[in-house]
Short mmCIF file of C-alpha atoms in Angstrom, two decimals:
data_model
loop_
_atom_site.label_atom_id
_atom_site.label_comp_id
_atom_site.label_asym_id
_atom_site.label_seq_id
_atom_site.Cartn_x
_atom_site.Cartn_y
_atom_site.Cartn_z
CA MET A 1 -143.19 -144.42 -24.08
CA ARG A 2 -146.23 -142.23 -23.19
CA VAL A 3 -147.21 -142.48 -19.30
CA ALA A 4 -150.12 -141.15 -17.57
CA LEU A 5 -150.09 -140.90 -13.81
CA PHE A 6 -153.61 -140.59 -12.54
CA ASN A 7 -154.87 -139.41 -9.12
CA PRO A 8 -158.66 -140.25 -9.57
CA MET A 9 -161.58 -138.61 -7.75
CA GLY A 10 -162.99 -140.59 -4.90
CA PRO A 11 -166.33 -142.01 -4.38
CA ASP A 12 -169.13 -139.56 -4.45
CA GLY A 13 -167.20 -136.75 -6.11
CA MET A 14 -165.05 -136.53 -2.95
CA ALA A 15 -161.35 -135.72 -3.14
CA TYR A 16 -158.96 -138.01 -1.21
CA ILE A 17 -155.55 -138.26 -0.03
CA ARG A 18 -153.44 -141.22 -1.55
CA GLU A 19 -150.08 -140.50 -0.22
CA GLY A 20 -148.32 -143.51 1.63
CA ARG A 21 -149.80 -144.12 5.09
CA CYS A 22 -152.20 -141.20 4.68
CA GLU A 23 -155.46 -142.38 3.12
CA GLN A 24 -158.27 -140.10 4.01
CA ARG A 25 -160.66 -137.47 2.50
CA LEU A 26 -159.37 -134.05 1.83
CA SER A 27 -162.21 -132.49 3.88
CA SER A 28 -160.43 -134.06 7.05
CA PHE A 29 -158.48 -130.84 7.05
CA GLY A 30 -160.13 -128.63 4.50
CA TYR A 31 -157.46 -128.75 2.23
CA ARG A 32 -155.68 -129.72 -1.05
CA MET A 33 -152.67 -132.05 -0.77
CA LEU A 34 -150.35 -132.48 -3.65
CA PRO A 35 -150.06 -136.42 -4.28
CA VAL A 36 -146.14 -136.07 -4.21
CA SER A 37 -145.46 -139.69 -5.30
CA LEU A 38 -146.56 -138.89 -8.91
CA PRO A 39 -144.53 -135.89 -9.83
CA SER A 40 -141.71 -137.98 -8.16
CA ILE A 41 -142.22 -141.07 -10.29
CA ALA A 42 -142.69 -138.69 -13.12
CA ALA A 43 -139.09 -137.44 -12.55
CA SER A 44 -137.68 -140.78 -12.46
CA LEU A 45 -139.72 -141.80 -15.72
CA ARG A 46 -138.46 -138.48 -17.59
CA GLN A 47 -134.89 -139.43 -16.65
CA SER A 48 -135.25 -142.90 -18.24
CA GLY A 49 -136.67 -140.96 -21.39
CA HIS A 50 -140.28 -141.52 -21.15
CA ASP A 51 -142.93 -138.93 -21.94
CA VAL A 52 -145.04 -138.31 -18.73
CA THR A 53 -148.43 -136.64 -17.97
CA ILE A 54 -149.94 -136.05 -14.56
CA VAL A 55 -153.70 -136.20 -14.27
CA ASP A 56 -154.79 -135.23 -10.80
CA ALA A 57 -158.76 -135.11 -10.28
CA SER A 58 -158.48 -134.06 -6.80
CA VAL A 59 -157.85 -130.31 -7.69
CA PRO A 60 -160.71 -128.18 -7.93
CA GLY A 61 -162.79 -128.14 -11.14
CA SER A 62 -161.51 -131.82 -12.07
CA SER A 63 -163.62 -134.85 -12.23
CA ALA A 64 -162.90 -138.43 -12.53
CA SER A 65 -166.37 -139.11 -14.18
CA THR A 66 -165.97 -136.09 -16.85
CA PRO A 67 -162.15 -135.30 -17.33
CA SER A 68 -161.26 -132.39 -19.35
CA PRO A 69 -160.66 -133.03 -23.04
CA ALA A 70 -156.72 -132.37 -22.54
CA ASP A 71 -156.71 -135.13 -19.47
CA ALA A 72 -158.95 -137.51 -21.14
CA ARG A 73 -156.77 -137.26 -24.15
CA ALA A 74 -153.61 -137.70 -22.07
CA LEU A 75 -155.13 -140.93 -20.30
CA LEU A 76 -156.59 -142.67 -23.54
CA SER A 77 -153.40 -142.04 -25.72
CA SER A 78 -150.87 -143.35 -23.19
CA ASP A 79 -149.05 -146.73 -23.33
CA LEU A 80 -148.88 -146.98 -19.45
CA ILE A 81 -151.35 -145.44 -16.91
CA VAL A 82 -150.35 -145.47 -13.24
CA VAL A 83 -153.55 -145.32 -11.09
CA ASN A 84 -153.03 -143.98 -7.38
CA MET A 85 -155.09 -145.99 -5.35
CA ALA A 86 -156.02 -146.31 -1.53
CA THR A 87 -158.08 -148.77 0.77
CA PRO A 88 -161.03 -146.40 1.30
CA THR A 89 -161.35 -145.49 -2.36
CA VAL A 90 -160.31 -148.89 -4.01
CA THR A 91 -163.61 -149.94 -4.90
CA ALA A 92 -164.37 -146.55 -6.83
CA ASP A 93 -160.85 -146.57 -8.11
CA ALA A 94 -161.61 -150.11 -9.51
CA ALA A 95 -164.40 -148.68 -11.48
CA THR A 96 -162.48 -146.01 -12.87
CA VAL A 97 -160.19 -148.44 -13.95
CA ASP A 98 -162.41 -150.59 -15.52
CA ALA A 99 -163.73 -147.52 -17.41
CA LEU A 100 -160.44 -146.78 -18.54
CA ALA A 101 -159.65 -150.36 -19.77
CA ASP A 102 -162.86 -150.24 -22.07
CA GLN A 103 -161.30 -147.52 -23.80
CA THR A 104 -157.72 -147.86 -24.17
CA ARG A 105 -155.09 -150.65 -24.82
CA ALA A 106 -152.58 -149.30 -22.62
CA HIS A 107 -151.09 -151.13 -19.77
CA ILE A 108 -152.72 -149.96 -16.33
CA THR A 109 -151.08 -150.46 -13.09
CA ALA A 110 -151.60 -149.17 -9.43
CA ILE A 111 -149.40 -147.90 -6.75
CA GLY A 112 -150.27 -147.40 -3.08
CA VAL A 113 -150.11 -148.91 0.29
CA HIS A 114 -153.71 -150.79 -0.58
CA VAL A 115 -152.22 -152.64 -3.68
CA THR A 116 -149.06 -153.25 -1.72
CA ALA A 117 -150.85 -155.30 1.06
CA GLU A 118 -153.42 -156.73 -1.02
CA PRO A 119 -151.98 -157.05 -4.48
CA GLU A 120 -153.85 -160.45 -5.75
CA GLY A 121 -157.31 -159.08 -4.42
CA THR A 122 -156.91 -155.80 -6.29
CA LEU A 123 -155.90 -157.36 -9.49
CA ASP A 124 -158.85 -159.75 -9.08
CA ALA A 125 -161.09 -157.11 -8.47
CA CYS A 126 -160.77 -155.03 -11.57
CA SER A 127 -159.12 -154.46 -14.85
CA LEU A 128 -155.79 -153.65 -13.92
CA ASP A 129 -152.98 -155.42 -15.56
CA SER A 130 -150.54 -155.41 -12.81
CA VAL A 131 -149.76 -153.53 -9.39
CA VAL A 132 -146.61 -151.97 -7.74
CA ARG A 133 -145.75 -153.10 -4.45
CA GLY A 134 -143.88 -150.80 -2.07
CA GLU A 135 -141.74 -147.75 -2.89
CA PRO A 136 -143.06 -146.88 -6.38
CA GLU A 137 -140.45 -144.70 -8.35
CA ILE A 138 -138.07 -147.41 -9.39
CA THR A 139 -140.43 -150.06 -9.85
CA VAL A 140 -142.84 -148.08 -12.13
CA THR A 141 -139.85 -146.91 -14.12
CA ALA A 142 -138.74 -150.42 -14.52
CA LEU A 143 -142.15 -151.29 -15.77
CA ALA A 144 -142.04 -148.57 -18.07
CA ASP A 145 -138.64 -149.71 -19.69
CA ALA A 146 -139.87 -153.40 -19.85
CA LEU A 147 -143.02 -152.65 -21.71
CA ALA A 148 -141.18 -150.20 -24.09
CA ALA A 149 -138.56 -152.88 -24.68
CA GLY A 150 -141.21 -155.93 -24.82
CA SER A 151 -139.45 -157.34 -22.32
CA SER A 152 -140.95 -160.14 -19.68
CA LEU A 153 -142.55 -158.54 -16.54
CA ASP A 154 -140.75 -161.19 -14.42
CA GLN A 155 -137.75 -158.98 -14.54
CA VAL A 156 -139.49 -156.08 -12.90
CA ASP A 157 -138.93 -156.65 -9.17
CA GLY A 158 -141.66 -155.38 -6.79
CA LEU A 159 -144.49 -156.03 -9.37
CA THR A 160 -147.57 -158.46 -9.22
CA PHE A 161 -149.27 -158.97 -12.59
CA LYS A 162 -151.95 -161.01 -14.10
CA HIS A 163 -150.50 -164.34 -15.70
CA GLY A 164 -152.93 -166.52 -17.70
CA ALA A 165 -155.84 -167.23 -15.25
CA GLY A 166 -153.66 -166.31 -12.31
CA PHE A 167 -151.37 -164.16 -10.86
CA ARG A 168 -147.63 -163.69 -11.00
CA SER A 169 -145.28 -161.90 -8.25
CA SER A 170 -141.58 -160.79 -8.69
CA PRO A 171 -139.44 -160.57 -5.87
CA ASP A 172 -139.65 -157.55 -3.47
CA ARG A 173 -137.94 -154.81 -4.43
CA GLU A 174 -135.44 -153.36 -1.79
CA PHE A 175 -136.26 -150.08 -0.57
CA PHE A 176 -133.86 -147.53 -2.20
CA SER A 177 -131.06 -146.95 -0.11
CA HIS A 178 -129.85 -143.81 -1.91
CA LEU A 179 -132.73 -141.26 -1.79
CA ASP A 180 -130.17 -138.54 -3.24
CA ASP A 181 -130.06 -140.36 -6.47
CA LEU A 182 -133.97 -139.96 -7.15
CA PRO A 183 -134.50 -136.81 -9.23
CA VAL A 184 -136.29 -133.75 -7.95
CA PRO A 185 -140.11 -134.31 -8.21
CA ALA A 186 -141.49 -132.95 -11.49
CA ARG A 187 -143.60 -130.21 -10.14
CA ASP A 188 -143.68 -128.48 -13.55
CA LEU A 189 -146.33 -131.19 -14.44
CA VAL A 190 -148.86 -129.70 -11.85
CA ASP A 191 -150.49 -126.58 -10.87
CA GLU A 192 -148.74 -125.58 -7.52
CA ALA A 193 -151.25 -123.04 -6.96
CA ALA A 194 -153.99 -125.69 -6.80
CA TYR A 195 -152.58 -127.23 -3.44
CA TYR A 196 -153.53 -125.02 -0.53
CA LEU A 197 -153.53 -124.88 3.27
CA PRO A 198 -156.64 -124.33 5.40
CA LEU A 199 -155.34 -121.77 7.76
CA PRO A 200 -154.24 -119.30 6.16
CA ARG A 201 -155.59 -120.27 2.74
CA ARG A 202 -151.95 -120.04 0.82
CA PRO A 203 -150.53 -122.26 -1.74
CA TYR A 204 -147.95 -125.10 -0.62
CA SER A 205 -145.95 -127.85 -1.58
CA LEU A 206 -144.41 -131.20 -0.10
CA VAL A 207 -141.06 -131.94 0.05
CA VAL A 208 -139.51 -135.28 1.23
CA PRO A 209 -136.46 -135.18 3.28
CA ALA A 210 -136.73 -138.90 4.57
CA ARG A 211 -138.50 -142.15 4.41
CA GLY A 212 -139.00 -145.20 6.69
CA CYS A 213 -139.98 -145.44 10.36
CA PRO A 214 -138.67 -148.07 12.75
CA HIS A 215 -141.31 -148.01 15.52
CA PRO A 216 -144.05 -150.89 15.42
CA CYS A 217 -146.98 -149.13 15.97
CA THR A 218 -149.95 -151.71 15.10
CA TYR A 219 -152.34 -149.38 13.30
CA CYS A 220 -149.89 -147.90 10.88
CA THR A 221 -149.00 -148.81 7.12
CA ALA A 222 -145.96 -146.91 6.72
CA HIS A 223 -143.69 -149.95 7.03
CA LEU A 224 -145.36 -151.28 3.67
CA TYR A 225 -144.64 -148.14 1.76
CA TYR A 226 -141.40 -146.98 2.72
CA GLY A 227 -139.82 -149.65 5.30
CA LYS A 228 -138.65 -149.62 8.69
CA LYS A 229 -135.38 -148.25 8.41
CA LEU A 230 -134.89 -144.57 8.48
CA ARG A 231 -133.22 -143.32 5.24
CA THR A 232 -132.70 -139.54 4.72
CA ARG A 233 -131.75 -137.15 2.12
CA ARG A 234 -128.55 -134.89 2.10
CA VAL A 235 -129.48 -131.69 3.84
CA ASP A 236 -128.16 -129.67 1.13
CA ARG A 237 -130.38 -131.35 -1.41
CA VAL A 238 -133.34 -130.88 0.55
CA VAL A 239 -132.65 -127.07 0.90
CA ASP A 240 -131.90 -127.04 -2.59
CA GLU A 241 -135.23 -128.22 -3.39
CA ILE A 242 -137.00 -125.82 -1.15
CA ALA A 243 -135.15 -122.96 -2.45
CA GLU A 244 -136.17 -123.81 -5.93
CA ILE A 245 -139.67 -124.06 -5.16
CA VAL A 246 -139.72 -120.65 -3.52
CA ASP A 247 -137.69 -119.12 -5.97
CA ARG A 248 -140.61 -119.59 -8.44
CA GLY A 249 -142.79 -117.56 -6.46
CA VAL A 250 -146.08 -119.31 -6.23
CA VAL A 251 -145.03 -121.39 -2.80
CA ARG A 252 -143.51 -120.41 0.20
CA ASP A 253 -145.22 -122.92 2.61
CA ILE A 254 -143.67 -126.32 2.87
CA VAL A 255 -144.72 -129.30 4.50
CA MET A 256 -141.92 -131.88 5.56
CA TRP A 257 -143.23 -135.04 4.11
CA ALA A 258 -141.81 -138.04 6.40
CA ASP A 259 -143.15 -140.76 8.29
CA CYS A 260 -141.65 -138.97 11.57
CA PHE A 261 -139.76 -135.79 10.71
CA THR A 262 -137.87 -135.63 14.17
CA LEU A 263 -136.58 -138.98 14.27
CA ASP A 264 -132.88 -138.24 13.72
CA ARG A 265 -132.31 -135.38 15.97
CA ARG A 266 -129.02 -134.22 14.60
CA TYR A 267 -130.28 -134.37 10.98
CA VAL A 268 -133.19 -131.90 11.97
CA LEU A 269 -130.71 -129.60 13.63
CA ASP A 270 -128.37 -129.72 10.65
CA LEU A 271 -131.36 -128.92 8.20
CA CYS A 272 -132.37 -125.88 10.40
CA GLU A 273 -128.90 -124.49 10.42
CA GLU A 274 -128.97 -124.78 6.51
CA LEU A 275 -132.19 -123.05 6.06
CA ILE A 276 -130.91 -120.27 8.33
CA ALA A 277 -127.43 -119.86 6.75
CA ARG A 278 -129.00 -119.66 3.25
CA GLN A 279 -131.85 -117.43 4.44
CA VAL A 280 -134.38 -119.27 2.64
CA ASP A 281 -137.73 -117.24 2.85
CA CYS A 282 -140.22 -120.35 3.54
CA SER A 283 -142.29 -121.43 6.32
CA TRP A 284 -142.68 -125.10 7.01
CA MET A 285 -144.50 -127.59 8.86
CA CYS A 286 -143.65 -131.32 9.86
CA ASN A 287 -144.73 -134.38 12.11
CA SER A 288 -143.29 -135.72 15.16
CA ARG A 289 -143.46 -138.18 17.89
CA VAL A 290 -143.72 -136.96 21.67
CA ASP A 291 -140.54 -138.66 22.42
CA SER A 292 -138.51 -137.04 19.93
CA PHE A 293 -139.07 -133.45 20.49
CA ASP A 294 -137.58 -131.12 23.09
CA ARG A 295 -137.44 -127.23 23.64
CA GLU A 296 -133.85 -126.97 22.36
CA LEU A 297 -135.08 -128.72 19.03
CA GLY A 298 -138.09 -126.60 18.94
CA LEU A 299 -136.19 -123.28 19.17
CA ALA A 300 -133.92 -124.24 16.31
CA MET A 301 -136.74 -125.22 13.97
CA LYS A 302 -138.79 -121.97 15.11
CA ASP A 303 -135.67 -119.96 13.83
CA ALA A 304 -135.67 -121.83 10.87
CA GLY A 305 -139.24 -121.16 10.06
CA CYS A 306 -141.26 -124.04 11.25
CA SER A 307 -144.67 -123.00 11.66
CA GLY A 308 -146.43 -126.01 12.98
CA ILE A 309 -145.80 -129.55 14.41
CA ALA A 310 -148.33 -132.53 14.28
CA PHE A 311 -147.93 -135.07 17.13
CA GLY A 312 -149.05 -138.46 16.91
CA VAL A 313 -150.14 -138.58 20.68
CA GLU A 314 -152.81 -141.37 20.01
CA SER A 315 -154.13 -141.63 23.77
CA GLY A 316 -154.25 -140.39 27.17
CA ASP A 317 -154.16 -144.01 28.56
CA GLN A 318 -151.00 -145.60 29.05
CA GLY A 319 -152.35 -149.12 28.75
CA MET A 320 -153.77 -148.15 25.33
CA LEU A 321 -150.55 -146.86 24.20
CA ASP A 322 -148.90 -150.05 25.16
CA ARG A 323 -151.58 -151.92 23.25
CA MET A 324 -150.76 -149.76 20.32
CA ARG A 325 -147.18 -150.48 20.76
CA LYS A 326 -146.47 -146.79 20.50
CA GLY A 327 -143.54 -146.81 22.62
CA THR A 328 -144.20 -143.40 24.06
CA THR A 329 -145.57 -142.30 27.61
CA ILE A 330 -148.10 -139.94 29.02
CA ALA A 331 -145.26 -137.88 30.63
CA GLN A 332 -143.29 -137.67 27.15
CA GLY A 333 -146.48 -135.99 25.71
CA TYR A 334 -147.01 -133.57 28.46
CA ARG A 335 -143.22 -132.56 27.95
CA ALA A 336 -143.36 -132.42 24.04
CA LEU A 337 -146.69 -130.17 23.99
CA ARG A 338 -145.34 -128.04 26.85
CA ALA A 339 -142.17 -127.56 24.80
CA VAL A 340 -143.98 -126.45 21.76
CA ARG A 341 -146.09 -124.07 23.21
CA GLU A 342 -143.04 -122.35 25.17
CA VAL A 343 -141.38 -121.99 21.69
CA GLY A 344 -144.40 -120.66 20.15
CA ILE A 345 -144.94 -123.17 17.36
CA PRO A 346 -148.72 -123.93 16.88
CA SER A 347 -149.47 -127.85 17.07
CA LEU A 348 -151.86 -130.36 16.11
CA ALA A 349 -152.20 -133.62 18.12
CA HIS A 350 -153.79 -136.67 16.66
CA PHE A 351 -155.78 -139.13 18.66
CA ILE A 352 -157.13 -142.67 17.94
CA LEU A 353 -160.26 -143.87 19.56
CA GLY A 354 -161.49 -147.60 19.70
CA VAL A 355 -158.33 -149.88 19.36
CA PRO A 356 -159.38 -153.30 20.72
CA GLY A 357 -159.27 -153.06 24.80
CA GLU A 358 -160.66 -149.42 24.73
CA THR A 359 -163.34 -148.51 27.14
CA PRO A 360 -165.33 -145.61 28.00
CA GLU A 361 -162.88 -144.79 30.94
CA THR A 362 -159.73 -144.70 28.43
CA ILE A 363 -161.67 -142.54 25.91
CA ARG A 364 -162.59 -140.09 28.92
CA ARG A 365 -158.90 -140.17 29.97
CA THR A 366 -157.85 -139.27 26.15
CA ILE A 367 -160.34 -136.50 26.25
CA ASP A 368 -159.23 -135.03 29.29
CA TYR A 369 -155.49 -135.51 28.33
CA ALA A 370 -156.19 -133.75 24.94
CA LYS A 371 -157.49 -130.66 26.90
CA ALA A 372 -154.69 -130.86 29.36
CA LEU A 373 -152.01 -131.09 26.55
CA ASP A 374 -154.03 -127.83 24.82
CA PRO A 375 -152.48 -128.32 21.33
CA ASP A 376 -153.75 -125.41 18.83
CA PHE A 377 -155.86 -128.15 17.08
CA ALA A 378 -156.86 -131.84 17.69
CA GLN A 379 -157.74 -134.41 15.55
CA PHE A 380 -159.72 -137.67 16.84
CA TYR A 381 -159.89 -140.62 14.54
CA TYR A 382 -161.31 -144.13 14.89
CA ALA A 383 -159.00 -147.32 14.94
CA ILE A 384 -158.93 -148.39 11.26
CA PRO A 385 -157.46 -151.81 10.93
CA MET A 386 -155.77 -151.08 7.45
CA PRO A 387 -154.84 -154.24 5.49
CA GLY A 388 -151.06 -155.15 6.15
CA THR A 389 -151.10 -153.96 9.74
CA GLU A 390 -151.00 -155.75 12.90
CA LEU A 391 -154.33 -153.82 14.14
CA TYR A 392 -155.83 -155.52 11.02
CA GLN A 393 -154.65 -159.06 12.13
CA GLN A 394 -155.82 -158.56 15.70
CA ALA A 395 -159.17 -157.10 14.66
CA THR A 396 -159.70 -159.94 12.31
CA GLU A 397 -158.75 -162.66 14.85
CA GLN A 398 -160.78 -161.23 17.67
CA GLY A 399 -163.90 -160.68 15.60
CA ALA A 400 -164.05 -157.06 16.27
CA LEU A 401 -163.99 -156.02 12.42
CA VAL A 402 -167.54 -155.27 11.60
CA THR A 403 -167.39 -154.94 7.84
CA THR A 404 -165.41 -156.07 4.89
CA ASP A 405 -166.42 -153.15 2.77
CA TRP A 406 -163.27 -151.26 1.90
CA SER A 407 -164.86 -147.90 1.40
CA ARG A 408 -165.66 -147.73 5.18
CA PHE A 409 -161.82 -148.15 6.14
CA GLU A 410 -161.50 -144.66 6.54
CA LEU A 411 -160.41 -142.57 9.83
CA ASN A 412 -163.85 -141.27 10.30
CA GLN A 413 -165.82 -144.24 10.02
CA ALA A 414 -166.41 -146.56 13.24
CA ILE A 415 -165.74 -150.23 12.21
CA VAL A 416 -164.11 -151.88 15.27
CA ALA A 417 -166.63 -152.91 17.98
CA THR A 418 -164.86 -153.60 21.35
CA ASP A 419 -166.21 -155.69 24.19
CA THR A 420 -167.29 -152.62 25.94
CA LEU A 421 -167.97 -150.18 23.11
CA SER A 422 -170.56 -150.65 20.33
CA LEU A 423 -170.24 -148.59 17.33
CA THR A 424 -172.90 -146.30 18.26
CA GLN A 425 -171.17 -145.55 21.78
CA LEU A 426 -167.70 -145.06 20.09
CA LYS A 427 -169.48 -142.43 17.53
CA ARG A 428 -171.12 -140.41 20.58
CA TRP A 429 -167.83 -140.45 22.25
CA ARG A 430 -166.03 -139.06 19.28
CA MET A 431 -168.42 -136.35 18.79
CA ARG A 432 -167.97 -135.68 22.52
CA ALA A 433 -164.26 -135.36 21.97
CA TYR A 434 -164.44 -132.83 19.21
CA ALA A 435 -167.21 -130.90 21.41
CA GLU A 436 -165.28 -130.83 24.57
CA PHE A 437 -162.14 -129.76 22.71
CA TYR A 438 -163.15 -127.17 20.47
CA LEU A 439 -165.88 -125.58 22.25
CA ARG A 440 -163.58 -124.43 25.18
CA PRO A 441 -163.20 -120.56 25.63
CA ARG A 442 -159.41 -120.59 25.06
CA THR A 443 -159.71 -122.74 21.99
CA MET A 444 -162.39 -120.54 20.56
CA ARG A 445 -160.35 -117.75 21.00
CA ARG A 446 -157.46 -118.91 19.24
CA MET A 447 -159.55 -119.95 16.22
CA VAL A 448 -160.80 -116.47 15.82
CA GLY A 449 -157.27 -115.16 16.10
CA ARG A 450 -156.48 -117.39 13.23
CA LEU A 451 -159.40 -116.35 11.08
CA ARG A 452 -157.82 -112.83 10.79
CA GLN A 453 -155.03 -114.60 8.74
CA SER A 454 -157.26 -116.05 6.18
CA SER A 455 -160.35 -115.41 4.06
CA LEU A 456 -163.47 -115.69 6.23
CA HIS A 457 -165.37 -116.91 3.22
CA ALA A 458 -163.04 -119.68 2.86
CA VAL A 459 -162.80 -120.61 6.21
CA LEU A 460 -166.28 -120.91 6.86
CA ASP A 461 -166.81 -123.03 3.76
CA ASP A 462 -163.88 -125.43 4.91
CA THR A 463 -165.51 -125.48 8.34
CA ARG A 464 -168.92 -126.55 6.92
CA THR A 465 -167.24 -129.31 5.03
CA PHE A 466 -165.15 -130.70 8.09
CA LEU A 467 -168.25 -130.72 10.06
CA GLY A 468 -170.47 -132.29 7.46
CA GLU A 469 -168.41 -134.77 5.95
CA TRP A 470 -165.56 -135.63 8.57
CA VAL A 471 -167.47 -135.19 11.97
CA LEU A 472 -171.20 -135.09 11.79
CA GLY A 473 -171.56 -136.96 8.70
CA ALA A 474 -169.48 -140.03 9.21
#
């Protein structure tokens, strides 16, 4: 069976991330990110004997509205089209699906967190034939197998599909317990050089060492896509994959793509030891919680090539952290950021503004906390109640959600009004947070130092886009 895996352009010609819990425009960081689920699905489909193409409209020079002749042929000649969809792009994605359905007889399905949380609503809104709920590789492959054999879709666990005038859902598929049995993503189907980091501007790739997170944060959708149980791949298999990428000579920068890379401390130490023992010439980044990082771990990571860590700090007010069910403390944030600074690994801290219960005083504490922690970079997001999260239920029940327009469910859009903060006030606080953090002399000196590592033209262009689309234009 001919299968096309399609990552469409977002609304207004903007490129978007649609990868698990990360659903936002690429200009939020000024980079291009590999939609790693697609080559991972492709490898599983190939293993089952299917002919696979990846069409990624987010890469430079692509357009969802006017695809290249080769991309158009790949899509329209396929028997199965798998569309990557996300909450803030779902309306635009639905229009893309409708346009495809007018031109092809292919079965069109969709993957992603949004369709997992809202399967019937998504099907009802466009010409999709089905949606894949949760972890996509095995379900998409089973769907392709069933279509090729002419079998009933009822036999494909994890699928919701149109049936007569209504919908039918098969049982949930259990999360894949043996990640090492999944084949290595088919990166030969994408242009590895097209995906790059912002500082410095270099090609990079994503490698998945683990999936799942047991923490109950109210705003996070990770459990929908990859479950609440931490599942790790064998260390040697992960390092094999990294070495294979590096040996091709295009990419030497890696992002360890996991919901929280440092959850299993022993696993991270073993992975670092393997990278060092095999002398893999790579630089890599990861994310972490502040309660799962310390100086000893940081030293091991630095020796193994770690060049950046992103921390989900979220708030500088303990009451707000507790409301989010984050499970961390203000003191743990200080310890983690002090440790990462001591070992010399650049850091990024994420903060969320506007969870129900937020006040001007709690935001003031968060801004002061961000400056006191002094990470190299900081991102300030609005609290967005994504479908399927506890926050969505809370905001809906409390009448705090001001819109049902999915296109506004993006981290730079204020859509939750609290008892003490209007949307206008929340926007002003977010702009104040960025200004107070980045306009400090120490931060500006660091930024100037990093400019020397990259193309000035590229950095200025990315900065204009970041400010225009992400900070000021929201």
